[in-house]
Amino acid sequence: AGGRGIVTSSLVLCSTLTALAMPFLFLAFAQPPGTSLSVFYLGMVIGEFLLFATTAPLNGVFLWCVSSAERSMSLAVANLLIHLLGDVLSPVVAGWLWQRTGSGQTAMMVVSAWLGWGVLLWALGAAISSRTA
């Protein structure tokens, strides 16, 4: 039961950190062209810091949800899926959005808003985890 509490807390933390990152990233990309880059850099640094802060709790969830004999496979599958969805699919989708809208700024604002799915899914995972504890 103690392990499930850690999983639930970690998923809530991931959801919260991602939710906090979204407005900073949106602000960074919402800057009109030709304005100072200071707000862009500030938004990117804070937003990315908050997103990268989810790494440790998320890896913990991957380890805590399986038996010790399955932990290496859990991390391997998670790593593969993260890179497949993040490194392969996301540039294609962002490029498609850019071409479709004609605006890199709009495309990146949509990509920043898309993080909302992560917020919702991690919160859902936390709710499910708390019920099975």
PDB file of N, CA and C in Angstrom, residues 20-117:
ATOM      1  N   LEU A  20       1.953  23.537 -14.482  1.00  0.00           N
ATOM      2  CA  LEU A  20       2.673  24.779 -14.196  1.00  0.00           C
ATOM      3  C   LEU A  20       3.545  25.210 -15.373  1.00  0.00           C
ATOM      4  N   ALA A  21       4.070  24.248 -16.126  1.00  0.00           N
ATOM      5  CA  ALA A  21       4.943  24.560 -17.265  1.00  0.00           C
ATOM      6  C   ALA A  21       4.173  25.159 -18.437  1.00  0.00           C
ATOM      7  N   MET A  22       2.948  24.727 -18.621  1.00  0.00           N
ATOM      8  CA  MET A  22       2.176  25.123 -19.804  1.00  0.00           C
ATOM      9  C   MET A  22       2.054  26.642 -19.999  1.00  0.00           C
ATOM     10  N   PRO A  23       1.677  27.416 -18.992  1.00  0.00           N
ATOM     11  CA  PRO A  23       1.546  28.861 -19.247  1.00  0.00           C
ATOM     12  C   PRO A  23       2.876  29.529 -19.588  1.00  0.00           C
ATOM     13  N   PHE A  24       3.975  29.047 -19.017  1.00  0.00           N
ATOM     14  CA  PHE A  24       5.283  29.628 -19.325  1.00  0.00           C
ATOM     15  C   PHE A  24       5.666  29.355 -20.777  1.00  0.00           C
ATOM     16  N   LEU A  25       5.419  28.132 -21.235  1.00  0.00           N
ATOM     17  CA  LEU A  25       5.721  27.799 -22.627  1.00  0.00           C
ATOM     18  C   LEU A  25       4.803  28.553 -23.577  1.00  0.00           C
ATOM     19  N   PHE A  26       3.534  28.636 -23.227  1.00  0.00           N
ATOM     20  CA  PHE A  26       2.580  29.366 -24.053  1.00  0.00           C
ATOM     21  C   PHE A  26       2.986  30.839 -24.141  1.00  0.00           C
ATOM     22  N   LEU A  27       3.372  31.421 -23.009  1.00  0.00           N
ATOM     23  CA  LEU A  27       3.822  32.818 -22.974  1.00  0.00           C
ATOM     24  C   LEU A  27       5.055  33.005 -23.857  1.00  0.00           C
ATOM     25  N   ALA A  28       5.983  32.056 -23.796  1.00  0.00           N
ATOM     26  CA  ALA A  28       7.196  32.157 -24.600  1.00  0.00           C
ATOM     27  C   ALA A  28       6.863  32.206 -26.089  1.00  0.00           C
ATOM     28  N   PHE A  29       5.940  31.367 -26.518  1.00  0.00           N
ATOM     29  CA  PHE A  29       5.617  31.297 -27.939  1.00  0.00           C
ATOM     30  C   PHE A  29       4.590  32.339 -28.367  1.00  0.00           C
ATOM     31  N   ALA A  30       3.909  32.962 -27.437  1.00  0.00           N
ATOM     32  CA  ALA A  30       2.880  33.947 -27.779  1.00  0.00           C
ATOM     33  C   ALA A  30       3.463  35.332 -28.051  1.00  0.00           C
ATOM     34  N   GLN A  31       4.748  35.505 -27.855  1.00  0.00           N
ATOM     35  CA  GLN A  31       5.363  36.813 -28.088  1.00  0.00           C
ATOM     36  C   GLN A  31       5.268  37.210 -29.553  1.00  0.00           C
ATOM     37  N   PRO A  32       4.806  38.433 -29.825  1.00  0.00           N
ATOM     38  CA  PRO A  32       4.739  38.883 -31.221  1.00  0.00           C
ATOM     39  C   PRO A  32       6.133  38.921 -31.847  1.00  0.00           C
ATOM     40  N   PRO A  33       6.238  38.605 -33.124  1.00  0.00           N
ATOM     41  CA  PRO A  33       7.541  38.678 -33.792  1.00  0.00           C
ATOM     42  C   PRO A  33       8.135  40.080 -33.679  1.00  0.00           C
ATOM     43  N   GLY A  34       9.433  40.118 -33.482  1.00  0.00           N
ATOM     44  CA  GLY A  34      10.116  41.407 -33.385  1.00  0.00           C
ATOM     45  C   GLY A  34      10.212  41.958 -31.977  1.00  0.00           C
ATOM     46  N   THR A  35       9.580  41.314 -31.002  1.00  0.00           N
ATOM     47  CA  THR A  35       9.678  41.796 -29.617  1.00  0.00           C
ATOM     48  C   THR A  35      10.943  41.227 -28.990  1.00  0.00           C
ATOM     49  N   SER A  36      11.231  41.686 -27.799  1.00  0.00           N
ATOM     50  CA  SER A  36      12.421  41.248 -27.084  1.00  0.00           C
ATOM     51  C   SER A  36      12.397  39.739 -26.846  1.00  0.00           C
ATOM     52  N   LEU A  37      13.536  39.130 -26.947  1.00  0.00           N
ATOM     53  CA  LEU A  37      13.634  37.693 -26.716  1.00  0.00           C
ATOM     54  C   LEU A  37      13.689  37.335 -25.227  1.00  0.00           C
ATOM     55  N   SER A  38      13.773  38.325 -24.362  1.00  0.00           N
ATOM     56  CA  SER A  38      13.889  38.058 -22.922  1.00  0.00           C
ATOM     57  C   SER A  38      12.710  37.249 -22.391  1.00  0.00           C
ATOM     58  N   VAL A  39      11.494  37.639 -22.770  1.00  0.00           N
ATOM     59  CA  VAL A  39      10.301  36.923 -22.288  1.00  0.00           C
ATOM     60  C   VAL A  39      10.281  35.512 -22.871  1.00  0.00           C
ATOM     61  N   PHE A  40      10.673  35.383 -24.135  1.00  0.00           N
ATOM     62  CA  PHE A  40      10.737  34.058 -24.755  1.00  0.00           C
ATOM     63  C   PHE A  40      11.701  33.159 -23.983  1.00  0.00           C
ATOM     64  N   TYR A  41      12.916  33.654 -23.738  1.00  0.00           N
ATOM     65  CA  TYR A  41      13.906  32.852 -23.026  1.00  0.00           C
ATOM     66  C   TYR A  41      13.460  32.521 -21.603  1.00  0.00           C
ATOM     67  N   LEU A  42      12.890  33.491 -20.927  1.00  0.00           N
ATOM     68  CA  LEU A  42      12.422  33.257 -19.558  1.00  0.00           C
ATOM     69  C   LEU A  42      11.331  32.190 -19.535  1.00  0.00           C
ATOM     70  N   GLY A  43      10.359  32.322 -20.433  1.00  0.00           N
ATOM     71  CA  GLY A  43       9.293  31.327 -20.500  1.00  0.00           C
ATOM     72  C   GLY A  43       9.814  29.946 -20.842  1.00  0.00           C
ATOM     73  N   MET A  44      10.742  29.875 -21.786  1.00  0.00           N
ATOM     74  CA  MET A  44      11.309  28.583 -22.177  1.00  0.00           C
ATOM     75  C   MET A  44      12.110  27.946 -21.038  1.00  0.00           C
ATOM     76  N   VAL A  45      12.938  28.736 -20.383  1.00  0.00           N
ATOM     77  CA  VAL A  45      13.775  28.192 -19.298  1.00  0.00           C
ATOM     78  C   VAL A  45      12.896  27.660 -18.163  1.00  0.00           C
ATOM     79  N   ILE A  46      11.929  28.445 -17.734  1.00  0.00           N
ATOM     80  CA  ILE A  46      11.071  28.008 -16.628  1.00  0.00           C
ATOM     81  C   ILE A  46      10.193  26.834 -17.065  1.00  0.00           C
ATOM     82  N   GLY A  47       9.591  26.938 -18.242  1.00  0.00           N
ATOM     83  CA  GLY A  47       8.735  25.864 -18.741  1.00  0.00           C
ATOM     84  C   GLY A  47       9.479  24.553 -18.913  1.00  0.00           C
ATOM     85  N   GLU A  48      10.641  24.617 -19.536  1.00  0.00           N
ATOM     86  CA  GLU A  48      11.429  23.396 -19.740  1.00  0.00           C
ATOM     87  C   GLU A  48      11.949  22.828 -18.419  1.00  0.00           C
ATOM     88  N   PHE A  49      12.333  23.703 -17.502  1.00  0.00           N
ATOM     89  CA  PHE A  49      12.773  23.233 -16.185  1.00  0.00           C
ATOM     90  C   PHE A  49      11.662  22.438 -15.502  1.00  0.00           C
ATOM     91  N   LEU A  50      10.452  22.985 -15.546  1.00  0.00           N
ATOM     92  CA  LEU A  50       9.328  22.295 -14.919  1.00  0.00           C
ATOM     93  C   LEU A  50       9.017  20.969 -15.619  1.00  0.00           C
ATOM     94  N   LEU A  51       9.108  20.947 -16.956  1.00  0.00           N
ATOM     95  CA  LEU A  51       8.869  19.687 -17.672  1.00  0.00           C
ATOM     96  C   LEU A  51       9.947  18.652 -17.359  1.00  0.00           C
ATOM     97  N   PHE A  52      11.203  19.070 -17.346  1.00  0.00           N
ATOM     98  CA  PHE A  52      12.277  18.119 -17.052  1.00  0.00           C
ATOM     99  C   PHE A  52      12.235  17.642 -15.599  1.00  0.00           C
ATOM    100  N   ALA A  53      11.625  18.425 -14.710  1.00  0.00           N
ATOM    101  CA  ALA A  53      11.499  18.016 -13.306  1.00  0.00           C
ATOM    102  C   ALA A  53      10.567  16.810 -13.150  1.00  0.00           C
ATOM    103  N   THR A  54       9.805  16.482 -14.195  1.00  0.00           N
ATOM    104  CA  THR A  54       8.933  15.305 -14.125  1.00  0.00           C
ATOM    105  C   THR A  54       9.701  14.003 -14.354  1.00  0.00           C
ATOM    106  N   THR A  55      10.940  14.090 -14.804  1.00  0.00           N
ATOM    107  CA  THR A  55      11.708  12.898 -15.170  1.00  0.00           C
ATOM    108  C   THR A  55      11.878  11.917 -14.007  1.00  0.00           C
ATOM    109  N   ALA A  56      12.325  12.407 -12.871  1.00  0.00           N
ATOM    110  CA  ALA A  56      12.580  11.508 -11.736  1.00  0.00           C
ATOM    111  C   ALA A  56      11.300  10.847 -11.208  1.00  0.00           C
ATOM    112  N   PRO A  57      10.240  11.615 -10.929  1.00  0.00           N
ATOM    113  CA  PRO A  57       9.037  10.931 -10.437  1.00  0.00           C
ATOM    114  C   PRO A  57       8.438   9.978 -11.468  1.00  0.00           C
ATOM    115  N   LEU A  58       8.525  10.334 -12.736  1.00  0.00           N
ATOM    116  CA  LEU A  58       7.976   9.455 -13.770  1.00  0.00           C
ATOM    117  C   LEU A  58       8.771   8.156 -13.861  1.00  0.00           C
ATOM    118  N   ASN A  59      10.095   8.251 -13.815  1.00  0.00           N
ATOM    119  CA  ASN A  59      10.905   7.028 -13.819  1.00  0.00           C
ATOM    120  C   ASN A  59      10.629   6.191 -12.579  1.00  0.00           C
ATOM    121  N   GLY A  60      10.388   6.848 -11.457  1.00  0.00           N
ATOM    122  CA  GLY A  60      10.014   6.118 -10.253  1.00  0.00           C
ATOM    123  C   GLY A  60       8.728   5.340 -10.444  1.00  0.00           C
ATOM    124  N   VAL A  61       7.745   5.952 -11.087  1.00  0.00           N
ATOM    125  CA  VAL A  61       6.473   5.263 -11.351  1.00  0.00           C
ATOM    126  C   VAL A  61       6.719   4.023 -12.204  1.00  0.00           C
ATOM    127  N   PHE A  62       7.565   4.159 -13.236  1.00  0.00           N
ATOM    128  CA  PHE A  62       7.866   3.010 -14.089  1.00  0.00           C
ATOM    129  C   PHE A  62       8.498   1.870 -13.283  1.00  0.00           C
ATOM    130  N   LEU A  63       9.257   2.205 -12.260  1.00  0.00           N
ATOM    131  CA  LEU A  63       9.922   1.182 -11.445  1.00  0.00           C
ATOM    132  C   LEU A  63       9.007   0.627 -10.359  1.00  0.00           C
ATOM    133  N   TRP A  64       8.196   1.478  -9.751  1.00  0.00           N
ATOM    134  CA  TRP A  64       7.366   1.057  -8.621  1.00  0.00           C
ATOM    135  C   TRP A  64       6.144   0.245  -9.035  1.00  0.00           C
ATOM    136  N   CYS A  65       5.773   0.320 -10.295  1.00  0.00           N
ATOM    137  CA  CYS A  65       4.543  -0.357 -10.749  1.00  0.00           C
ATOM    138  C   CYS A  65       4.767  -1.803 -11.167  1.00  0.00           C
ATOM    139  N   VAL A  66       6.001  -2.265 -11.136  1.00  0.00           N
ATOM    140  CA  VAL A  66       6.293  -3.631 -11.564  1.00  0.00           C
ATOM    141  C   VAL A  66       7.157  -4.315 -10.504  1.00  0.00           C
ATOM    142  N   SER A  67       7.253  -5.628 -10.606  1.00  0.00           N
ATOM    143  CA  SER A  67       8.112  -6.354  -9.671  1.00  0.00           C
ATOM    144  C   SER A  67       9.576  -6.033  -9.977  1.00  0.00           C
ATOM    145  N   SER A  68      10.439  -6.288  -9.024  1.00  0.00           N
ATOM    146  CA  SER A  68      11.861  -5.961  -9.219  1.00  0.00           C
ATOM    147  C   SER A  68      12.465  -6.716 -10.403  1.00  0.00           C
ATOM    148  N   ALA A  69      11.958  -7.900 -10.706  1.00  0.00           N
ATOM    149  CA  ALA A  69      12.467  -8.671 -11.840  1.00  0.00           C
ATOM    150  C   ALA A  69      12.086  -8.039 -13.183  1.00  0.00           C
ATOM    151  N   GLU A  70      11.043  -7.225 -13.200  1.00  0.00           N
ATOM    152  CA  GLU A  70      10.556  -6.620 -14.450  1.00  0.00           C
ATOM    153  C   GLU A  70      10.981  -5.167 -14.625  1.00  0.00           C
ATOM    154  N   ARG A  71      11.758  -4.637 -13.705  1.00  0.00           N
ATOM    155  CA  ARG A  71      12.078  -3.208 -13.728  1.00  0.00           C
ATOM    156  C   ARG A  71      12.892  -2.782 -14.940  1.00  0.00           C
ATOM    157  N   SER A  72      13.867  -3.570 -15.334  1.00  0.00           N
ATOM    158  CA  SER A  72      14.666  -3.174 -16.497  1.00  0.00           C
ATOM    159  C   SER A  72      13.807  -3.165 -17.764  1.00  0.00           C
ATOM    160  N   MET A  73      12.922  -4.137 -17.889  1.00  0.00           N
ATOM    161  CA  MET A  73      12.034  -4.168 -19.057  1.00  0.00           C
ATOM    162  C   MET A  73      11.052  -2.993 -19.011  1.00  0.00           C
ATOM    163  N   SER A  74      10.568  -2.635 -17.817  1.00  0.00           N
ATOM    164  CA  SER A  74       9.654  -1.513 -17.671  1.00  0.00           C
ATOM    165  C   SER A  74      10.306  -0.218 -18.160  1.00  0.00           C
ATOM    166  N   LEU A  75      11.538   0.026 -17.722  1.00  0.00           N
ATOM    167  CA  LEU A  75      12.241   1.232 -18.159  1.00  0.00           C
ATOM    168  C   LEU A  75      12.546   1.192 -19.652  1.00  0.00           C
ATOM    169  N   ALA A  76      12.886   0.027 -20.165  1.00  0.00           N
ATOM    170  CA  ALA A  76      13.192  -0.097 -21.595  1.00  0.00           C
ATOM    171  C   ALA A  76      11.967   0.219 -22.451  1.00  0.00           C
ATOM    172  N   VAL A  77      10.829  -0.347 -22.098  1.00  0.00           N
ATOM    173  CA  VAL A  77       9.596  -0.106 -22.865  1.00  0.00           C
ATOM    174  C   VAL A  77       9.180   1.363 -22.730  1.00  0.00           C
ATOM    175  N   ALA A  78       9.266   1.903 -21.518  1.00  0.00           N
ATOM    176  CA  ALA A  78       8.904   3.308 -21.307  1.00  0.00           C
ATOM    177  C   ALA A  78       9.815   4.223 -22.125  1.00  0.00           C
ATOM    178  N   ASN A  79      11.101   3.944 -22.111  1.00  0.00           N
ATOM    179  CA  ASN A  79      12.065   4.751 -22.859  1.00  0.00           C
ATOM    180  C   ASN A  79      11.784   4.683 -24.357  1.00  0.00           C
ATOM    181  N   LEU A  80      11.494   3.498 -24.849  1.00  0.00           N
ATOM    182  CA  LEU A  80      11.176   3.324 -26.266  1.00  0.00           C
ATOM    183  C   LEU A  80       9.928   4.124 -26.641  1.00  0.00           C
ATOM    184  N   LEU A  81       8.881   4.023 -25.838  1.00  0.00           N
ATOM    185  CA  LEU A  81       7.640   4.746 -26.132  1.00  0.00           C
ATOM    186  C   LEU A  81       7.823   6.263 -26.035  1.00  0.00           C
ATOM    187  N   ILE A  82       8.573   6.706 -25.049  1.00  0.00           N
ATOM    188  CA  ILE A  82       8.824   8.144 -24.898  1.00  0.00           C
ATOM    189  C   ILE A  82       9.536   8.680 -26.135  1.00  0.00           C
ATOM    190  N   HIS A  83      10.547   7.967 -26.596  1.00  0.00           N
ATOM    191  CA  HIS A  83      11.288   8.432 -27.771  1.00  0.00           C
ATOM    192  C   HIS A  83      10.480   8.270 -29.050  1.00  0.00           C
ATOM    193  N   LEU A  84       9.700   7.220 -29.142  1.00  0.00           N
ATOM    194  CA  LEU A  84       8.868   7.024 -30.329  1.00  0.00           C
ATOM    195  C   LEU A  84       7.844   8.152 -30.458  1.00  0.00           C
ATOM    196  N   LEU A  85       7.176   8.458 -29.355  1.00  0.00           N
ATOM    197  CA  LEU A  85       6.150   9.506 -29.387  1.00  0.00           C
ATOM    198  C   LEU A  85       6.759  10.909 -29.373  1.00  0.00           C
ATOM    199  N   GLY A  86       7.857  11.090 -28.641  1.00  0.00           N
ATOM    200  CA  GLY A  86       8.437  12.423 -28.491  1.00  0.00           C
ATOM    201  C   GLY A  86       9.421  12.807 -29.565  1.00  0.00           C
ATOM    202  N   ASP A  87      10.291  11.893 -29.959  1.00  0.00           N
ATOM    203  CA  ASP A  87      11.345  12.237 -30.915  1.00  0.00           C
ATOM    204  C   ASP A  87      10.966  11.936 -32.356  1.00  0.00           C
ATOM    205  N   VAL A  88      10.065  11.017 -32.570  1.00  0.00           N
ATOM    206  CA  VAL A  88       9.691  10.631 -33.925  1.00  0.00           C
ATOM    207  C   VAL A  88       8.394  11.318 -34.344  1.00  0.00           C
ATOM    208  N   LEU A  89       7.351  11.153 -33.552  1.00  0.00           N
ATOM    209  CA  LEU A  89       6.043  11.675 -33.936  1.00  0.00           C
ATOM    210  C   LEU A  89       5.885  13.185 -33.752  1.00  0.00           C
ATOM    211  N   SER A  90       6.371  13.724 -32.656  1.00  0.00           N
ATOM    212  CA  SER A  90       6.069  15.131 -32.371  1.00  0.00           C
ATOM    213  C   SER A  90       6.643  16.106 -33.399  1.00  0.00           C
ATOM    214  N   PRO A  91       7.866  15.931 -33.919  1.00  0.00           N
ATOM    215  CA  PRO A  91       8.322  16.864 -34.955  1.00  0.00           C
ATOM    216  C   PRO A  91       7.478  16.796 -36.227  1.00  0.00           C
ATOM    217  N   VAL A  92       7.002  15.612 -36.556  1.00  0.00           N
ATOM    218  CA  VAL A  92       6.155  15.466 -37.736  1.00  0.00           C
ATOM    219  C   VAL A  92       4.832  16.219 -37.526  1.00  0.00           C
ATOM    220  N   VAL A  93       4.242  16.053 -36.370  1.00  0.00           N
ATOM    221  CA  VAL A  93       2.977  16.730 -36.065  1.00  0.00           C
ATOM    222  C   VAL A  93       3.185  18.246 -36.002  1.00  0.00           C
ATOM    223  N   ALA A  94       4.256  18.693 -35.344  1.00  0.00           N
ATOM    224  CA  ALA A  94       4.530  20.132 -35.259  1.00  0.00           C
ATOM    225  C   ALA A  94       4.782  20.712 -36.652  1.00  0.00           C
ATOM    226  N   GLY A  95       5.516  20.000 -37.492  1.00  0.00           N
ATOM    227  CA  GLY A  95       5.749  20.458 -38.858  1.00  0.00           C
ATOM    228  C   GLY A  95       4.463  20.521 -39.666  1.00  0.00           C
ATOM    229  N   TRP A  96       3.611  19.523 -39.476  1.00  0.00           N
ATOM    230  CA  TRP A  96       2.325  19.515 -40.169  1.00  0.00           C
ATOM    231  C   TRP A  96       1.489  20.713 -39.733  1.00  0.00           C
ATOM    232  N   LEU A  97       1.468  20.977 -38.416  1.00  0.00           N
ATOM    233  CA  LEU A  97       0.725  22.132 -37.911  1.00  0.00           C
ATOM    234  C   LEU A  97       1.283  23.434 -38.487  1.00  0.00           C
ATOM    235  N   TRP A  98       2.597  23.530 -38.558  1.00  0.00           N
ATOM    236  CA  TRP A  98       3.244  24.728 -39.089  1.00  0.00           C
ATOM    237  C   TRP A  98       2.815  24.945 -40.540  1.00  0.00           C
ATOM    238  N   GLN A  99       2.864  23.867 -41.326  1.00  0.00           N
ATOM    239  CA  GLN A  99       2.454  23.983 -42.731  1.00  0.00           C
ATOM    240  C   GLN A  99       0.963  24.296 -42.848  1.00  0.00           C
ATOM    241  N   ARG A 100       0.175  23.676 -42.029  1.00  0.00           N
ATOM    242  CA  ARG A 100      -1.282  23.844 -42.094  1.00  0.00           C
ATOM    243  C   ARG A 100      -1.696  25.260 -41.712  1.00  0.00           C
ATOM    244  N   THR A 101      -1.056  25.815 -40.660  1.00  0.00           N
ATOM    245  CA  THR A 101      -1.425  27.151 -40.184  1.00  0.00           C
ATOM    246  C   THR A 101      -0.602  28.251 -40.848  1.00  0.00           C
ATOM    247  N   GLY A 102       0.535  27.884 -41.401  1.00  0.00           N
ATOM    248  CA  GLY A 102       1.427  28.889 -41.990  1.00  0.00           C
ATOM    249  C   GLY A 102       2.192  29.676 -40.945  1.00  0.00           C
ATOM    250  N   SER A 103       2.160  29.221 -39.709  1.00  0.00           N
ATOM    251  CA  SER A 103       2.793  29.971 -38.621  1.00  0.00           C
ATOM    252  C   SER A 103       3.492  29.017 -37.645  1.00  0.00           C
ATOM    253  N   GLY A 104       4.792  29.168 -37.525  1.00  0.00           N
ATOM    254  CA  GLY A 104       5.531  28.390 -36.532  1.00  0.00           C
ATOM    255  C   GLY A 104       5.106  28.759 -35.123  1.00  0.00           C
ATOM    256  N   GLN A 105       4.787  30.025 -34.933  1.00  0.00           N
ATOM    257  CA  GLN A 105       4.344  30.487 -33.617  1.00  0.00           C
ATOM    258  C   GLN A 105       3.040  29.809 -33.207  1.00  0.00           C
ATOM    259  N   THR A 106       2.091  29.771 -34.121  1.00  0.00           N
ATOM    260  CA  THR A 106       0.810  29.111 -33.822  1.00  0.00           C
ATOM    261  C   THR A 106       1.015  27.626 -33.573  1.00  0.00           C
ATOM    262  N   ALA A 107       1.846  26.994 -34.392  1.00  0.00           N
ATOM    263  CA  ALA A 107       2.116  25.565 -34.229  1.00  0.00           C
ATOM    264  C   ALA A 107       2.689  25.270 -32.847  1.00  0.00           C
ATOM    265  N   MET A 108       3.640  26.083 -32.390  1.00  0.00           N
ATOM    266  CA  MET A 108       4.260  25.829 -31.090  1.00  0.00           C
ATOM    267  C   MET A 108       3.322  26.160 -29.938  1.00  0.00           C
ATOM    268  N   MET A 109       2.420  27.107 -30.129  1.00  0.00           N
ATOM    269  CA  MET A 109       1.424  27.384 -29.089  1.00  0.00           C
ATOM    270  C   MET A 109       0.462  26.208 -28.964  1.00  0.00           C
ATOM    271  N   VAL A 110       0.094  25.609 -30.094  1.00  0.00           N
ATOM    272  CA  VAL A 110      -0.773  24.424 -30.059  1.00  0.00           C
ATOM    273  C   VAL A 110      -0.045  23.260 -29.396  1.00  0.00           C
ATOM    274  N   VAL A 111       1.230  23.084 -29.726  1.00  0.00           N
ATOM    275  CA  VAL A 111       2.025  22.010 -29.113  1.00  0.00           C
ATOM    276  C   VAL A 111       2.102  22.222 -27.598  1.00  0.00           C
ATOM    277  N   SER A 112       2.289  23.465 -27.165  1.00  0.00           N
ATOM    278  CA  SER A 112       2.331  23.752 -25.721  1.00  0.00           C
ATOM    279  C   SER A 112       0.996  23.421 -25.062  1.00  0.00           C
ATOM    280  N   ALA A 113      -0.098  23.760 -25.731  1.00  0.00           N
ATOM    281  CA  ALA A 113      -1.427  23.457 -25.184  1.00  0.00           C
ATOM    282  C   ALA A 113      -1.684  21.952 -25.158  1.00  0.00           C
ATOM    283  N   TRP A 114      -1.076  21.219 -26.079  1.00  0.00           N
ATOM    284  CA  TRP A 114      -1.258  19.774 -26.164  1.00  0.00           C
ATOM    285  C   TRP A 114      -0.764  19.073 -24.897  1.00  0.00           C
ATOM    286  N   LEU A 115       0.127  19.716 -24.166  1.00  0.00           N
ATOM    287  CA  LEU A 115       0.601  19.153 -22.900  1.00  0.00           C
ATOM    288  C   LEU A 115      -0.544  18.944 -21.910  1.00  0.00           C
ATOM    289  N   GLY A 116      -1.667  19.621 -22.152  1.00  0.00           N
ATOM    290  CA  GLY A 116      -2.829  19.439 -21.292  1.00  0.00           C
ATOM    291  C   GLY A 116      -3.273  17.985 -21.223  1.00  0.00           C
ATOM    292  N   TRP A 117      -3.086  17.247 -22.326  1.00  0.00           N
ATOM    293  CA  TRP A 117      -3.416  15.818 -22.291  1.00  0.00           C
ATOM    294  C   TRP A 117      -2.560  15.081 -21.255  1.00  0.00           C
TER     295      TRP A 117
END
